[in-house]
Amino acid sequence: MESLHQEQLGDDHGSGGVHRFFAALARFVVRFRFAVVIFWLAALVASSAAFPSLSREVNNENSAFLPASSPSAKATELGAPLLGGKHGAVILVLATRSGGLTAADGAALRADARAIGTLKSVGAVQNAGLSADGEAAQLRVRVNTAPNDIERQRSNVEAIEGVLARGPHPPGLSVHLAGQIATAVANQASSNRTGKQVQGYSIILIIVLLALVFRAPLAAIVTMLPSALALLISMNVIAELGAHGLKISSVTQVLLIVLLLGAGTDYGLFLVFRFREALREGDDAHSAVVHALTRVGESISASAGTVIIALLTLLFASFGLYHDLGAPLAIGVAITLLMGLTLLPALLAILGTATFWPTRIEVGRQREGFWGHAATSLIRHPARTLAIGVVIFLALAAGALNYSSGGFGGATTAPAGSSAASGNALLRRHFPQTSANPANLIFAYRAPVWSQPARLQSVYLALQRSGSFTQLAGPLIPNGATLSPTLFAQLHRRLGNPQSLPLSEPAGLALPRAQYNAYRATAQYVAQNGRVVQFEAALRAGSQQSTQAMDATPRIRRVVSAAAAASGAYASGVAGEAASLYDISETANNDLKLIVPIAAVAITLLLAIVLRSVIAPLYLIVSVVLSYLAALGLSTLVFVTIGGEKGLVFILPFLMFIFLLALGEDYNILVMTRIREEAHTMPLREAVLRAISRTGSTVTSAGVILGGTFAMFGIFGGGGSGGGQLRAIGFGLAAGILMDTFIVRTLLVPSAVILLGRLGWWPSSLAEHIERHDRGRAPSATLAAELND
């Protein structure tokens, strides 16, 4: 066990020290194998007991991740007296009865309002008025909780639902929650179910694929177990960070599952394949663990390092979804790496050859299989292989010329069958002039509009004449009924602030019921101080989450600015989903231009250190760019050109580049380090042949598993609201990884290695060794010490 096949550890630019480190780590893990297993199990138990659940910290609304300087965020803050701003939010309560609400219904709703008002987080409850058909009434519950604090909003929703459930309500009265907060909470529950589905089916897929690869059920479980435990521990740690302010989206939640299970299993495959190879060379189990970890420990660490570096470059992003995506996933990968370097070797040392039961380890026999034959053909025709591959990838990349960015505001429609979905449907039915997800047009004035009601008429006419809206609701058209500016001012003088009016008209007012209900409904459009006004609008361009509505945002902002100038408003803005989506897209595109070069340079430097070469990292990065463009072109072809989508979800190109850059280099490192290792003992062409025949099955197995887990994301993540966009993310990443695995890493990159020859390894001493070998001379004494590099 102490001798690694009696080989000498080289000292090429510090590689000997790296090998000695991993050899010492391997010996430590083998010696204390049971203690290592107990330590990680204890870490899982402790983190589960001490930290919250990740599912409770997920926020599905991407607008929550916008910087405060964005125009839509500024508009939301300007409308804070009505919209709640960043420190408050509004939850709608909708009561309906077919045929019209009764006096008993009104009494029950008033009782609900009083009870809801006693809840700790509730700041105020406003009676927002009756619908024009008299069959529905709204309560606007203002809560002192930030809109993106989804865990506390869930508690608010549950508390309000508890009040409504206790009632009592007259028979036939239906009461539901509606609006954006109720929808977000419902979608959080849906995302949790989606995450569990992705996790469960990914684990099943990985075990099945590993069982097929090893033909040994225990090997499949052992290879995957560290990544599964790493996922559970990482989810607990990241949830704790979420409880202290880190924003976590549903994309982060699902990508964490996919990345850790997929990449963690890949790292396991790197080690287990090398462990089996050492057993076939005659090592006992403990020596085989030491040999395997010594040989691939650097590759695994460098592979995880590329992923971590790529993810940490996201900290430079200004869009919060990207910025906050990096740290959680990087933490998860770091934990997965630690467990892959300790827990997995410990399990292999405990189980030994029983890991591969019922197959037998045949000493002295290394199976080359398909990749041995493929590598032989590759060596004969490297230029042809490279040329054909590049032409195919360029043809696929041409599909990206039709790329256009589409919307993705998170899930904006409540899951079918939920109470929020029912409430939103009733809201659209009885208050057709409004929406559960409207565009909010905000105007701020120096003086209360009650004293200058003509301003309201002026701004309404300017908006209406623009032709940009199919529906408008505001102070003069609050619930489907119309108030003239003069009548609006008269009602204010007679009734006072509409936010203080009761649901039913007080006795003795002698006002038409329609006028009373309409004026009281203006409470949701005019702030209590009378200086901030909003109009809720439906855009002619399309629904708020559509690409067309997003693209219309600049024009809508110009219309609102013109209306503000015409009515004397000193400030204005457009809030809502479409405006947020536009700002998200602009911010995300700017981040893409910033982060891509930073990530590429950082990973190039890491590759240069690992491969001891300046040239190799350059063509490896080029191969990733080629793979990325081909995957983006294929996704565009499938989902836009053929599928008819208006555009690809804006986050896909960004995620595709980061993940293909990081995960693609995982396989590059494994293949290239094995080529480097073999090239010290044989000519370069033979070294490539040996490396591909030995690592081909590892790379392709790892790629199928990782691509399969992203496919699970596409299948099950794409089953709910916004499913088409999530499906594009999952399948786009899966396609990119599979193309990268089967074509780039196993065919194109080795072809480039052969064609470049010694130049590809400059300035390392391996370049000199390759030149000596090509000239038929023996390697130098210095290089003789590098045989295990």
PDB file of C-alpha atoms in Angstrom, residues 439-443 463 469 472 533-537 539 556 560 573-575:
ATOM      1  CA  ALA A 439     -48.601  46.942 -15.338  1.00  0.00           C
ATOM      2  CA  ASN A 440     -48.462  49.634 -12.643  1.00  0.00           C
ATOM      3  CA  LEU A 441     -48.226  53.170 -14.035  1.00  0.00           C
ATOM      4  CA  ILE A 442     -47.100  55.444 -11.198  1.00  0.00           C
ATOM      5  CA  PHE A 443     -47.454  59.262 -10.989  1.00  0.00           C
ATOM      6  CA  LEU A 463     -52.676  57.136 -21.568  1.00  0.00           C
ATOM      7  CA  PHE A 469     -53.400  49.698 -23.445  1.00  0.00           C
ATOM      8  CA  LEU A 472     -57.004  50.925 -17.706  1.00  0.00           C
ATOM      9  CA  VAL A 533     -51.521  57.776  -8.021  1.00  0.00           C
ATOM     10  CA  GLN A 534     -51.386  54.534  -9.948  1.00  0.00           C
ATOM     11  CA  PHE A 535     -53.146  53.143 -12.993  1.00  0.00           C
ATOM     12  CA  GLU A 536     -53.341  49.393 -13.434  1.00  0.00           C
ATOM     13  CA  ALA A 537     -53.023  48.586 -17.119  1.00  0.00           C
ATOM     14  CA  LEU A 539     -50.834  46.145 -22.382  1.00  0.00           C
ATOM     15  CA  ILE A 556     -44.648  52.365 -22.437  1.00  0.00           C
ATOM     16  CA  VAL A 560     -46.041  57.407 -19.156  1.00  0.00           C
ATOM     17  CA  GLY A 573     -42.476  55.279 -13.623  1.00  0.00           C
ATOM     18  CA  VAL A 574     -43.603  51.881 -14.842  1.00  0.00           C
ATOM     19  CA  ALA A 575     -43.607  48.964 -12.432  1.00  0.00           C
TER      20      ALA A 575
END
